[in-house]
PDB file of C-alpha atoms in Angstrom:
ATOM      1  CA  MET A   1      82.903  98.303  77.502  1.00  0.00           C
ATOM      2  CA  THR A   2      86.041 100.210  76.614  1.00  0.00           C
ATOM      3  CA  ARG A   3      88.244 101.098  79.516  1.00  0.00           C
ATOM      4  CA  GLU A   4      89.274 104.748  79.686  1.00  0.00           C
ATOM      5  CA  PHE A   5      92.739 105.672  80.894  1.00  0.00           C
ATOM      6  CA  THR A   6      94.093 108.982  82.120  1.00  0.00           C
ATOM      7  CA  GLU A   7      97.415 110.539  82.986  1.00  0.00           C
ATOM      8  CA  ASN A   8      95.625 112.861  85.427  1.00  0.00           C
ATOM      9  CA  LEU A   9      96.332 110.946  88.644  1.00  0.00           C
ATOM     10  CA  GLU A  10      94.911 113.765  90.748  1.00  0.00           C
ATOM     11  CA  GLU A  11      91.561 113.249  89.019  1.00  0.00           C
ATOM     12  CA  ILE A  12      91.621 109.582  90.066  1.00  0.00           C
ATOM     13  CA  ALA A  13      92.818 110.245  93.604  1.00  0.00           C
ATOM     14  CA  THR A  14      90.146 112.873  94.309  1.00  0.00           C
ATOM     15  CA  PHE A  15      87.212 111.297  92.467  1.00  0.00           C
ATOM     16  CA  ASP A  16      83.841 112.081  94.085  1.00  0.00           C
ATOM     17  CA  PHE A  17      85.364 114.087  96.923  1.00  0.00           C
ATOM     18  CA  GLU A  18      82.262 116.285  96.785  1.00  0.00           C
ATOM     19  CA  LYS A  19      80.696 113.517  98.914  1.00  0.00           C
ATOM     20  CA  ILE A  20      82.957 114.653 101.756  1.00  0.00           C
ATOM     21  CA  ASP A  21      81.803 117.566 103.896  1.00  0.00           C
ATOM     22  CA  PRO A  22      84.565 120.193 103.556  1.00  0.00           C
ATOM     23  CA  ASP A  23      83.842 121.401 107.100  1.00  0.00           C
ATOM     24  CA  GLU A  24      84.096 117.974 108.768  1.00  0.00           C
ATOM     25  CA  LYS A  25      87.137 117.586 111.011  1.00  0.00           C
ATOM     26  CA  VAL A  26      88.858 114.567 112.517  1.00  0.00           C
ATOM     27  CA  GLU A  27      91.240 114.219 115.407  1.00  0.00           C
ATOM     28  CA  VAL A  28      94.334 112.147 114.746  1.00  0.00           C
ATOM     29  CA  ASN A  29      97.246 110.815 116.701  1.00  0.00           C
ATOM     30  CA  LEU A  30     100.139 113.197 116.040  1.00  0.00           C
ATOM     31  CA  LYS A  31     102.760 110.440 115.942  1.00  0.00           C
ATOM     32  CA  ASP A  32     100.750 108.513 113.316  1.00  0.00           C
ATOM     33  CA  LEU A  33     100.217 111.680 111.282  1.00  0.00           C
ATOM     34  CA  MET A  34     103.950 112.410 111.376  1.00  0.00           C
ATOM     35  CA  TYR A  35     104.681 108.828 110.235  1.00  0.00           C
ATOM     36  CA  VAL A  36     102.444 109.365 107.180  1.00  0.00           C
ATOM     37  CA  PHE A  37     103.905 112.840 106.553  1.00  0.00           C
ATOM     38  CA  PHE A  38     107.495 111.634 106.635  1.00  0.00           C
ATOM     39  CA  THR A  39     106.626 108.630 104.468  1.00  0.00           C
ATOM     40  CA  LEU A  40     105.280 110.966 101.788  1.00  0.00           C
ATOM     41  CA  GLN A  41     108.286 113.211 102.245  1.00  0.00           C
ATOM     42  CA  GLU A  42     110.620 110.259 101.709  1.00  0.00           C
ATOM     43  CA  TYR A  43     108.831 109.375  98.452  1.00  0.00           C
ATOM     44  CA  GLN A  44     109.140 112.987  97.329  1.00  0.00           C
ATOM     45  CA  ARG A  45     112.817 113.097  98.274  1.00  0.00           C
ATOM     46  CA  PHE A  46     113.523 109.980  96.229  1.00  0.00           C
ATOM     47  CA  PHE A  47     111.380 110.711  93.172  1.00  0.00           C
ATOM     48  CA  HIS A  48     112.025 114.450  92.836  1.00  0.00           C
ATOM     49  CA  GLN A  49     115.565 113.763  91.656  1.00  0.00           C
ATOM     50  CA  PRO A  50     115.872 111.483  88.585  1.00  0.00           C
ATOM     51  CA  LEU A  51     119.507 110.794  89.497  1.00  0.00           C
ATOM     52  CA  HIS A  52     118.172 108.733  92.429  1.00  0.00           C
ATOM     53  CA  TYR A  53     116.550 106.225  90.040  1.00  0.00           C
ATOM     54  CA  GLN A  54     118.708 105.853  87.003  1.00  0.00           C
ATOM     55  CA  ASN A  55     117.556 102.293  86.407  1.00  0.00           C
ATOM     56  CA  MET A  56     114.891  99.841  87.546  1.00  0.00           C
ATOM     57  CA  LYS A  57     117.198  98.347  90.164  1.00  0.00           C
ATOM     58  CA  ASP A  58     117.323 101.725  91.963  1.00  0.00           C
ATOM     59  CA  ILE A  59     113.515 101.807  92.171  1.00  0.00           C
ATOM     60  CA  GLU A  60     113.338  98.186  93.315  1.00  0.00           C
ATOM     61  CA  ARG A  61     115.923  98.924  96.008  1.00  0.00           C
ATOM     62  CA  PHE A  62     113.976 101.978  97.204  1.00  0.00           C
ATOM     63  CA  LEU A  63     110.674 100.087  97.326  1.00  0.00           C
ATOM     64  CA  GLY A  64     111.955  96.822  98.779  1.00  0.00           C
ATOM     65  CA  SER A  65     109.070  94.693 100.039  1.00  0.00           C
ATOM     66  CA  VAL A  66     106.530  94.807 102.824  1.00  0.00           C
ATOM     67  CA  ASN A  67     108.989  92.742 104.873  1.00  0.00           C
ATOM     68  CA  GLU A  68     111.908  95.173 104.526  1.00  0.00           C
ATOM     69  CA  PRO A  69     112.452  98.604 106.122  1.00  0.00           C
ATOM     70  CA  ALA A  70     112.081 100.325 102.749  1.00  0.00           C
ATOM     71  CA  GLY A  71     109.608 102.399 100.735  1.00  0.00           C
ATOM     72  CA  PHE A  72     106.855  99.850 100.233  1.00  0.00           C
ATOM     73  CA  LYS A  73     106.712  98.931 103.915  1.00  0.00           C
ATOM     74  CA  LEU A  74     106.518 102.645 104.826  1.00  0.00           C
ATOM     75  CA  LEU A  75     103.653 103.138 102.389  1.00  0.00           C
ATOM     76  CA  TYR A  76     101.816  99.977 103.456  1.00  0.00           C
ATOM     77  CA  THR A  77     102.115 100.890 107.138  1.00  0.00           C
ATOM     78  CA  SER A  78     100.974 104.457 106.473  1.00  0.00           C
ATOM     79  CA  ILE A  79      97.848 103.318 104.645  1.00  0.00           C
ATOM     80  CA  HIS A  80      96.853 100.182 106.528  1.00  0.00           C
ATOM     81  CA  GLU A  81      98.037 100.835 110.062  1.00  0.00           C
ATOM     82  CA  LYS A  82      98.327 104.589 110.593  1.00  0.00           C
ATOM     83  CA  MET A  83      95.620 106.129 108.402  1.00  0.00           C
ATOM     84  CA  GLY A  84      92.984 103.487 109.041  1.00  0.00           C
ATOM     85  CA  ASP A  85      92.118 105.044 112.385  1.00  0.00           C
ATOM     86  CA  MET A  86      92.133 108.564 110.921  1.00  0.00           C
ATOM     87  CA  ILE A  87      89.278 108.026 108.464  1.00  0.00           C
ATOM     88  CA  PRO A  88      85.740 108.316 109.889  1.00  0.00           C
ATOM     89  CA  LYS A  89      83.614 105.179 109.683  1.00  0.00           C
ATOM     90  CA  HIS A  90      81.026 106.698 107.307  1.00  0.00           C
ATOM     91  CA  ILE A  91      83.778 107.695 104.842  1.00  0.00           C
ATOM     92  CA  ASP A  92      85.502 104.311 105.178  1.00  0.00           C
ATOM     93  CA  GLU A  93      82.188 102.617 104.340  1.00  0.00           C
ATOM     94  CA  LYS A  94      81.773 104.778 101.225  1.00  0.00           C
ATOM     95  CA  TYR A  95      85.350 103.914 100.235  1.00  0.00           C
ATOM     96  CA  ARG A  96      84.767 100.184 100.753  1.00  0.00           C
ATOM     97  CA  ASP A  97      81.506 100.410  98.768  1.00  0.00           C
ATOM     98  CA  GLY A  98      83.464 101.861  95.838  1.00  0.00           C
ATOM     99  CA  ASP A  99      81.960 105.345  96.046  1.00  0.00           C
ATOM    100  CA  PHE A 100      85.368 106.913  95.411  1.00  0.00           C
ATOM    101  CA  ASP A 101      86.367 104.558  92.566  1.00  0.00           C
ATOM    102  CA  SER A 102      87.067 106.599  89.473  1.00  0.00           C
ATOM    103  CA  PRO A 103      85.569 105.264  86.225  1.00  0.00           C
ATOM    104  CA  LYS A 104      88.956 105.994  84.650  1.00  0.00           C
ATOM    105  CA  SER A 105      92.053 103.921  85.203  1.00  0.00           C
ATOM    106  CA  PRO A 106      95.587 105.267  85.523  1.00  0.00           C
ATOM    107  CA  PHE A 107      97.609 105.279  82.306  1.00  0.00           C
ATOM    108  CA  TYR A 108      99.976 102.639  83.665  1.00  0.00           C
ATOM    109  CA  TYR A 109      97.128 100.070  83.598  1.00  0.00           C
ATOM    110  CA  ASP A 110      96.938 100.391  79.828  1.00  0.00           C
ATOM    111  CA  GLU A 111      98.639  97.297  78.424  1.00  0.00           C
ATOM    112  CA  ASN A 112      98.737  98.896  74.961  1.00  0.00           C
ATOM    113  CA  ARG A 113     100.721 101.993  75.920  1.00  0.00           C
TER     114      ARG A 113
END
């Protein structure tokens, strides 16, 4: 089976979203939501300006590790600690079952690029 790659990351991130009721609502903790919001904002602030990452060392410094107060820890905490309680159980089960796994892989998985 040949693996298909795409540069359309939005297509991957929103794969099979038609399985989600567009009228379903959730209630979330405002402080947790703001943590996720400001995490995304920090990523945007860094990556919107190429002068912020002129070399690989700049990106490594921004990301740090899960043990440092840097970008990767913010992202990890947002996904695994803050957002976990925001996603309804029936959607989390679909996610864990692979229902939202795109058949395409992101272009950066392509070893031949």
